Tab-separated table of C-alpha atoms and ligand atoms in Angstrom:
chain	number	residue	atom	x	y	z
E	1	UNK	CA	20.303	5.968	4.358
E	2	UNK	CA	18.704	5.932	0.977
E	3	UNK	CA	16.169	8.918	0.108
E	4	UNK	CA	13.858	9.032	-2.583
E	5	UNK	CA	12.272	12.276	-3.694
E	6	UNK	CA	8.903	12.760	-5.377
E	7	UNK	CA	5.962	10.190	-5.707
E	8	UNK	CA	6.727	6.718	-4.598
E	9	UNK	CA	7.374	4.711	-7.729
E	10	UNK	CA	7.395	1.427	-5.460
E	11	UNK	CA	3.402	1.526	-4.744
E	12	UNK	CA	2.098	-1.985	-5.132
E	13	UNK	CA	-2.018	-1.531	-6.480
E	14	UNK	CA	-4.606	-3.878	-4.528
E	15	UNK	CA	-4.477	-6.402	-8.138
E	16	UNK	CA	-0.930	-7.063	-7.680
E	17	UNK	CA	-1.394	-8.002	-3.685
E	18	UNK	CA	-3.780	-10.759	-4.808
E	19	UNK	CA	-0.776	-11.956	-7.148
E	20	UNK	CA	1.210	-12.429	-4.315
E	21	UNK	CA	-1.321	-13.958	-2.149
E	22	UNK	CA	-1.467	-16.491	-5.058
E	23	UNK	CA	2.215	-17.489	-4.845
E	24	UNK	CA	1.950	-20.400	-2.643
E	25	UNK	CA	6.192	-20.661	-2.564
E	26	UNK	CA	6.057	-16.882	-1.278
E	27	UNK	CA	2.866	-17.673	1.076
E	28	UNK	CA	3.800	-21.294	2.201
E	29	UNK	CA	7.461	-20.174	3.285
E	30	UNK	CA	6.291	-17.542	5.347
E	31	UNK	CA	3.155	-19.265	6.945
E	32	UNK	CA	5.555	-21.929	8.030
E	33	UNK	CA	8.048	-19.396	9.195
E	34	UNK	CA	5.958	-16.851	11.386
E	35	UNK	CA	4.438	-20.483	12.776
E	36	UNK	CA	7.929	-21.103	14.053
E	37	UNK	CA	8.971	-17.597	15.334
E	38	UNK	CA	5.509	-16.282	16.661
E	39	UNK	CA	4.683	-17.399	20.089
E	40	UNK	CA	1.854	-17.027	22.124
E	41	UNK	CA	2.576	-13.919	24.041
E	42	UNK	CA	4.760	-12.096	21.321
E	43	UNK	CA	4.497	-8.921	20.219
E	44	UNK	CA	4.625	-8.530	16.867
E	45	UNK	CA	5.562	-5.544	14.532
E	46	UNK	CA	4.885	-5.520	10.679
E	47	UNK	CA	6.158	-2.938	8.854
E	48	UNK	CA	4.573	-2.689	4.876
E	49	UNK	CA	1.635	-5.315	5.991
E	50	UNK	CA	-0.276	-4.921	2.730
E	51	UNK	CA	-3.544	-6.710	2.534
E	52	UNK	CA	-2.793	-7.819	6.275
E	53	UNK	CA	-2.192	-11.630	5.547
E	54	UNK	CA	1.394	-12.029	7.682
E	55	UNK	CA	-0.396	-9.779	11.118
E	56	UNK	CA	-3.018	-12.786	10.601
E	57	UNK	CA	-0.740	-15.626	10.436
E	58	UNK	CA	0.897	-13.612	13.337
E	59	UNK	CA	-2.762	-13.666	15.638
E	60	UNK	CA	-3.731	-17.494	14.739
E	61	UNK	CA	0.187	-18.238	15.996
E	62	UNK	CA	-0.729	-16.601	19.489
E	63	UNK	CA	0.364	-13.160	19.583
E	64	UNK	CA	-0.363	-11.101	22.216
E	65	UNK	CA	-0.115	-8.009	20.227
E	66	UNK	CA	0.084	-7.395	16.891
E	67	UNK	CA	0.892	-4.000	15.021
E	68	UNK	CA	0.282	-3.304	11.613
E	69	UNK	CA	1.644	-0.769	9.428
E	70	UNK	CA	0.252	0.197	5.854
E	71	UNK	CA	1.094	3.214	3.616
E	72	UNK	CA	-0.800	2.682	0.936
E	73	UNK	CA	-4.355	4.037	1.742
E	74	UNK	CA	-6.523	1.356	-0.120
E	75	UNK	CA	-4.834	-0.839	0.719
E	76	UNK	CA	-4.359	-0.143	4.552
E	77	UNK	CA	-8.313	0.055	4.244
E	78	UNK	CA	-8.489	-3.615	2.805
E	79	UNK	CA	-6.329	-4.803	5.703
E	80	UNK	CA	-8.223	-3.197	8.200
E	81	UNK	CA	-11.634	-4.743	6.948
E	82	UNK	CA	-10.025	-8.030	6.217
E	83	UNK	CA	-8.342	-8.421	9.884
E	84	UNK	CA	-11.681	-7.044	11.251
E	85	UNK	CA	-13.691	-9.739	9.332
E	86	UNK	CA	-11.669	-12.343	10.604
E	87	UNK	CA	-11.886	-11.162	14.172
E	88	UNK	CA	-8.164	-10.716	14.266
E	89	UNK	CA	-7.265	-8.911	17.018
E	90	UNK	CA	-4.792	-6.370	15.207
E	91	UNK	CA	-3.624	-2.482	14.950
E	92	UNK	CA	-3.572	-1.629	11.772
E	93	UNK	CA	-1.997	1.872	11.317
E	94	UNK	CA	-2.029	3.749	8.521
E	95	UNK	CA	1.572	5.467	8.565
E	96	UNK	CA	5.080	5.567	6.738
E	97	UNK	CA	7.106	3.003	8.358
E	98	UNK	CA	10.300	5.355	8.079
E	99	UNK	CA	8.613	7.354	10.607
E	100	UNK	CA	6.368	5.582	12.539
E	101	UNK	CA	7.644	5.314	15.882
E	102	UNK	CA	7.749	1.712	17.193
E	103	UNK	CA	6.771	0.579	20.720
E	104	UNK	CA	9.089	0.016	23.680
E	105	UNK	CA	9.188	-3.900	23.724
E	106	UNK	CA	8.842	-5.787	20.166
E	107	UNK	CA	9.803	-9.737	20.017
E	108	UNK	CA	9.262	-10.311	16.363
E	109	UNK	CA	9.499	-7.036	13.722
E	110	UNK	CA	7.972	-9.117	10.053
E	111	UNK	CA	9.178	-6.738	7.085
E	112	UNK	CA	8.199	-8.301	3.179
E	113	UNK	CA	8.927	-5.388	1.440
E	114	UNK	CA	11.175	-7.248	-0.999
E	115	UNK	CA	11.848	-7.287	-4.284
E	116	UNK	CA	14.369	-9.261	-6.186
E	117	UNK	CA	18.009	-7.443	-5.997
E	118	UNK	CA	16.521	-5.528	-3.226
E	119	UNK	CA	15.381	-2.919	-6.216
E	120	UNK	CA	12.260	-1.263	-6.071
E	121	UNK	CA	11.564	-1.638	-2.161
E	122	UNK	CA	12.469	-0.207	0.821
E	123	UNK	CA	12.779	-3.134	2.985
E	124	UNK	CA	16.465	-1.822	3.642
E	125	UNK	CA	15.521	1.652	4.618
E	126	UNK	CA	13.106	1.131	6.705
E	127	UNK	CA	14.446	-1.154	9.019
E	128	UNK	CA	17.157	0.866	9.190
E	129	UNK	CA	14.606	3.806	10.462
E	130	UNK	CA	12.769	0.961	12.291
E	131	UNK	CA	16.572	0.232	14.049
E	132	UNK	CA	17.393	3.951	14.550
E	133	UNK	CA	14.137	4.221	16.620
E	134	UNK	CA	14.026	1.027	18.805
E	135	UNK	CA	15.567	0.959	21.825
E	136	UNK	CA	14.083	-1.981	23.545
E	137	UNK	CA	15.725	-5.511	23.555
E	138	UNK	CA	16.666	-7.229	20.217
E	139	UNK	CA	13.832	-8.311	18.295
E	140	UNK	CA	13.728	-11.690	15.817
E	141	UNK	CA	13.413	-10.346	12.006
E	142	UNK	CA	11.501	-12.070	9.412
E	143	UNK	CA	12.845	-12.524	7.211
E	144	UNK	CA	16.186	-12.467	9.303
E	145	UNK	CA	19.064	-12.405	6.111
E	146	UNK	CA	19.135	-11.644	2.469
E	147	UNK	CA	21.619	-13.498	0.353
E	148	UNK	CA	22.235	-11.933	-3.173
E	149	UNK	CA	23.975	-13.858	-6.455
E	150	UNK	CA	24.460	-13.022	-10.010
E	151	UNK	CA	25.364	-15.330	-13.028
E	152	UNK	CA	25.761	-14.924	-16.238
E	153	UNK	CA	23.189	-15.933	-19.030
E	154	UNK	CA	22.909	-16.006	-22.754
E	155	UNK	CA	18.711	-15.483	-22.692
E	156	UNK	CA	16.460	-15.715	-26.212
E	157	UNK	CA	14.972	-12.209	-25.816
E	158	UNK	CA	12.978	-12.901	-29.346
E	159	UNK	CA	9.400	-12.901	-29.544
E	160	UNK	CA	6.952	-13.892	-32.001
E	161	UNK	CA	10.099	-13.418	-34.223
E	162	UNK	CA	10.190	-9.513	-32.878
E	163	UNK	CA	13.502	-9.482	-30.703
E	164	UNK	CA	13.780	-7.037	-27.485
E	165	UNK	CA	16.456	-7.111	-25.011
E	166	UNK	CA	14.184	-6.486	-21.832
E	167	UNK	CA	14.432	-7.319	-18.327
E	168	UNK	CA	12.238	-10.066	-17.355
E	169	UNK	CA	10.933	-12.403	-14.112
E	170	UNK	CA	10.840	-15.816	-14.141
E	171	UNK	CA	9.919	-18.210	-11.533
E	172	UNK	CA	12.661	-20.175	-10.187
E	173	UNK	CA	10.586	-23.301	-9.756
E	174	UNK	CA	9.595	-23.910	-13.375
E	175	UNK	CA	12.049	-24.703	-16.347
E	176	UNK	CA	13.644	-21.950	-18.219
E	177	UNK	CA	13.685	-23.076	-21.819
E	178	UNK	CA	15.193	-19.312	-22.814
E	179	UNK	CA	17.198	-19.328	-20.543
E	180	UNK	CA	21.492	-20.900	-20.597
E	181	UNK	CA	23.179	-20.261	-18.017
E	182	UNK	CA	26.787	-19.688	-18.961
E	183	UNK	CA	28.227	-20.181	-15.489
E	184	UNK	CA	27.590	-20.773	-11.690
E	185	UNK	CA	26.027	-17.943	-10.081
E	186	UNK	CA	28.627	-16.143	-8.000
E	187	UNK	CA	26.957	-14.659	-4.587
E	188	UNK	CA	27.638	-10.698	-3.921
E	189	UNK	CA	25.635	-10.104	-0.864
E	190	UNK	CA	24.725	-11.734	2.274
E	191	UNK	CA	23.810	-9.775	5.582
E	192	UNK	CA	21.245	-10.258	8.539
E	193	UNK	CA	18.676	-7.511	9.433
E	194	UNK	CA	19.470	-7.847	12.902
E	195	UNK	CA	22.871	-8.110	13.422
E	196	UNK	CA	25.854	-5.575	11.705
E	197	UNK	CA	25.724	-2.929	9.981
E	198	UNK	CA	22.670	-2.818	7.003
E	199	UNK	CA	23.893	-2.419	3.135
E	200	UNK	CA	24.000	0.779	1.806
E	201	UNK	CA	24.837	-0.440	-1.659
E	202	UNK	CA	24.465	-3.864	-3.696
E	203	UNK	CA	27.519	-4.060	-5.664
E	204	UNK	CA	29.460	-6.632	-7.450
E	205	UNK	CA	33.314	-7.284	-9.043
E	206	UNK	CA	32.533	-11.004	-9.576
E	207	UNK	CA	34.398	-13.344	-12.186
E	208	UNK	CA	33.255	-16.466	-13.635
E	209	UNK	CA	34.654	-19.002	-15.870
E	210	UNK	CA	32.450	-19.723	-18.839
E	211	UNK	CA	31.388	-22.867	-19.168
E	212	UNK	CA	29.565	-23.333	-22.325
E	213	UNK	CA	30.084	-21.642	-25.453
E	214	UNK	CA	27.524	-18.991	-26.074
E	215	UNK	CA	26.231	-15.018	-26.580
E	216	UNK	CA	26.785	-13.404	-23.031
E	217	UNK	CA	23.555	-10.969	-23.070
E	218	UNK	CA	22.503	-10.849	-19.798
E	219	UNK	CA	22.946	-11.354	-15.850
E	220	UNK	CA	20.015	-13.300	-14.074
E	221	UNK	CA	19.718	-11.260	-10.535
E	222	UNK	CA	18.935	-13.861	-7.765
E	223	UNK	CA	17.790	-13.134	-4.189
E	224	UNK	CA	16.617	-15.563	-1.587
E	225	UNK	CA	15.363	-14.643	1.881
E	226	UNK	CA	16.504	-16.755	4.772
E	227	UNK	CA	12.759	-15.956	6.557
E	228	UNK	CA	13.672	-17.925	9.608
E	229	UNK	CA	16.834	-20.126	10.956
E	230	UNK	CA	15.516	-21.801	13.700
E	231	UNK	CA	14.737	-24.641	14.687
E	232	UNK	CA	15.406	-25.065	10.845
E	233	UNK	CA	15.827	-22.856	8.177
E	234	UNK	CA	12.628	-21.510	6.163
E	235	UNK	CA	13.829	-19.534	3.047
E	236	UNK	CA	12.224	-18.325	0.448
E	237	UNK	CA	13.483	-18.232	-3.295
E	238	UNK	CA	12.458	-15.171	-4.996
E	239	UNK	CA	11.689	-14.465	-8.539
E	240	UNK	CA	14.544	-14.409	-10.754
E	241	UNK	CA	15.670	-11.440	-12.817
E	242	UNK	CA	17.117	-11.428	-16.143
E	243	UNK	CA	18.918	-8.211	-16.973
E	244	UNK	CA	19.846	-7.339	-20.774
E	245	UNK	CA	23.122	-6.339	-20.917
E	246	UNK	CA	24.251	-2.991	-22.809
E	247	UNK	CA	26.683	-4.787	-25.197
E	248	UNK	CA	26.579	-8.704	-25.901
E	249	UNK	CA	29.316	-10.446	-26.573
E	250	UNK	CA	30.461	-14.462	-28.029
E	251	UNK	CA	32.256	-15.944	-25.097
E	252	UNK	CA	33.820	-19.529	-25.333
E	253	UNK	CA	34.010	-22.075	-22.606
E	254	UNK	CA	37.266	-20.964	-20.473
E	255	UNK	CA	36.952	-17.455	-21.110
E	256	UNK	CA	37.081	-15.480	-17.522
E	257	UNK	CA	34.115	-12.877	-17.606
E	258	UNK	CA	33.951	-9.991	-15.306
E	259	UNK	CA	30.655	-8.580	-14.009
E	260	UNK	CA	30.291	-5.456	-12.083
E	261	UNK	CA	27.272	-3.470	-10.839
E	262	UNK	CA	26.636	-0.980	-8.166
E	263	UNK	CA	23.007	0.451	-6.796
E	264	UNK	CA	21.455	1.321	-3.805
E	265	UNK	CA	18.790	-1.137	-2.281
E	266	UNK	CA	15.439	0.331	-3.498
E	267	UNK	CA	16.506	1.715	-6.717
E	268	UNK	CA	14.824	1.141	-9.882
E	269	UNK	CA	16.046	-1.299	-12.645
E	270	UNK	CA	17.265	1.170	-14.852
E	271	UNK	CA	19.563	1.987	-12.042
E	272	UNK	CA	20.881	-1.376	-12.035
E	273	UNK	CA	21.117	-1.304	-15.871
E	274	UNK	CA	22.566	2.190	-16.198
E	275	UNK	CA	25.408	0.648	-13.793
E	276	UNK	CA	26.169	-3.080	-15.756
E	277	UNK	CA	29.171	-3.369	-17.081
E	278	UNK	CA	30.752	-6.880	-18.527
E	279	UNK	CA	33.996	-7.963	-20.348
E	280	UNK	CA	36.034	-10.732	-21.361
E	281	UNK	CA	39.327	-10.824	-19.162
E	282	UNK	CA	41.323	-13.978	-20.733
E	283	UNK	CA	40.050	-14.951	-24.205
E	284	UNK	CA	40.702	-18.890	-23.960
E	285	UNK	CA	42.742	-20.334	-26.192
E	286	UNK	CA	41.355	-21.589	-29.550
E	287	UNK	CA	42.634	-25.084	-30.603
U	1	SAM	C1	5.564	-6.572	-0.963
U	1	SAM	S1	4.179	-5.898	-0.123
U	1	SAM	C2	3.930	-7.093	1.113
U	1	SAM	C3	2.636	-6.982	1.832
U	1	SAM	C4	2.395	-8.014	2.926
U	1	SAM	N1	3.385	-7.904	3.981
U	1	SAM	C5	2.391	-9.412	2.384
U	1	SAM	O1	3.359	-10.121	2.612
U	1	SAM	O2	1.457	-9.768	1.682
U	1	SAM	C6	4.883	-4.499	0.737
U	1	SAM	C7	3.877	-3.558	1.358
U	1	SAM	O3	4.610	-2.519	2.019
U	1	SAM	C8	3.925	-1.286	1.813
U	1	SAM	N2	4.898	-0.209	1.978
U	1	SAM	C9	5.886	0.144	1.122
U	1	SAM	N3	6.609	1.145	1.624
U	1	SAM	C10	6.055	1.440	2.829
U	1	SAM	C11	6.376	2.385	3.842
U	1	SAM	N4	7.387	3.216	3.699
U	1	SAM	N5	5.617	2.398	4.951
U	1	SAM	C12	4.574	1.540	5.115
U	1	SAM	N6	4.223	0.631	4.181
U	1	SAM	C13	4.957	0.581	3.057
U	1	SAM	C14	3.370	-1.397	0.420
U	1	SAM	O4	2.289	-0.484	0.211
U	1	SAM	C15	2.933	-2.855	0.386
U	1	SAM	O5	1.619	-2.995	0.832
């Protein structure tokens, strides 16, 4: 398992939780899902519950128990006045979830602490300290799978005429007029929470045929959450990435491109930059 030393650098400020309460994708998907997988009489675990909006959806779906736990102390305090306010009847527990020790019996364990590429966050390593800890029957995970792709891009990184290869979001949903996508995006990862062994690195070897002629500058980084399978699938797209790369290069449709990266889930993007690495494998043939 991962450890980072020194102040978190993945603390998410009170401003930035009301930017993800206003993400109706992010917010819809997962209302929907914890409707589904919540029943009355679960008991429900949520590790990283920020302002406390999931443990709610978690009460109005019926649960007889409902555990909350919050790192951050402002905003752990925000959750607990916000649950209390709304009557929800919900621990909220102020504690690391790599050590907080989880209660005999949980049916349903909710864990958003996701970020796209699995940087940033520990969702990783702390279900693996929530799974190193639990010895009670299987629980359902929500989200219950991660599914990780890369593909390569050629993105305008100019500005106001000012031109600066930096990484970027964008939102999957809306057009990317910057953006060409030089290939299909190749998938790198895919594993459940609940079932095998959790990653210890994301890493990928991929190729891709170019299909478009174009400047190969970056790698868009996409990650989408499967939250809940059943009785159907409720997933939820995340916010692309768009990764400069450390050396652009011309690439012609036919050429075979080879991407590689290696991190660890919760490192930073420099880590994932520092570790890029892309070349042309079989020039296609001009004429
Ligand atoms: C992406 S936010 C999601 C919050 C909430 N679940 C939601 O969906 O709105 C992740 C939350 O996990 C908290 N967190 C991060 N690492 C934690 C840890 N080790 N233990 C407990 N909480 C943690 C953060 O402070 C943040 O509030």
């Amino acid at each position: 398992m991962v450890h980072h030393k020194g102040s978190p650098a993945d603390v998410i400020p009170l401003q930035y939780h009301a930017q993800m309460l206003l993400d109706d994708r992010r917010m819809g998907a997962f209302q929907a899902a914890i409707g589904r997988v919540v029943r009355p009489g679960s008991r429900v675990l949520e590790l990283g519950a920020g302002t406390g909006v999931l443990a709610h959806f978690a009460a109005v779906a019926g649960a007889a128990s409902v555990i909350a736990v919050e790192r951050e102390p402002s905003v752990y305090q925000a959750a607990s006045r916000s649950l209390a306010a709304h009557g929800d009847d919900v621990v909220v527990v102020h504690a690391d979830a790599r050590s907080f020790t989880p209660p005999p019996v949980v049916d349903v364990v909710i864990c958003e602490m996701l970020h796209v590429g699995l940087l940033r966050e520990r969702q990783v390593e702390v279900i693996g300290a929530f799974l190193s800890s639990y010895a009670g029957p299987p629980p359902a995970f929500l989200p219950c799978a991660t599914i990780q792709a890369v593909q390569p891009v050629a993105q305008d990184f100019t500005f106001y005429g000012y031109t600066v290869a930096a990484p970027l979001f964008q939102d999957p949903s809306a057009a990317q007029p910057r953006t060409t996508p030089l290939a299909p995006p190749s998938i790198f990862q895919s594993f459940f929470y609940g079932a095998g062994a959790l990653p210890a690195e994301c890493a990928a070897d991929a190729r891709f045929v170019v299909q478009r002629d174009g400047e190969l500058n970056a790698v868009r980084m996409i990650t989408k959450n499967l939250l809940t399978e059943e009785p159907a699938p409720v997933e939820w797209l995340m916010n692309y990435l768009v990764v400069p790369l450390p050396a652009p290069m011309r690439v012609t449709a036919g050429d075979t491109v080879r991407i590689r990266f290696a991190y660890r889930p919760g490192d930073e993007i420099p880590e994932l930059m520092a570790s890029l690495y892309a070349e042309v494998l079989s020039p296609a043939r001009s004429g």
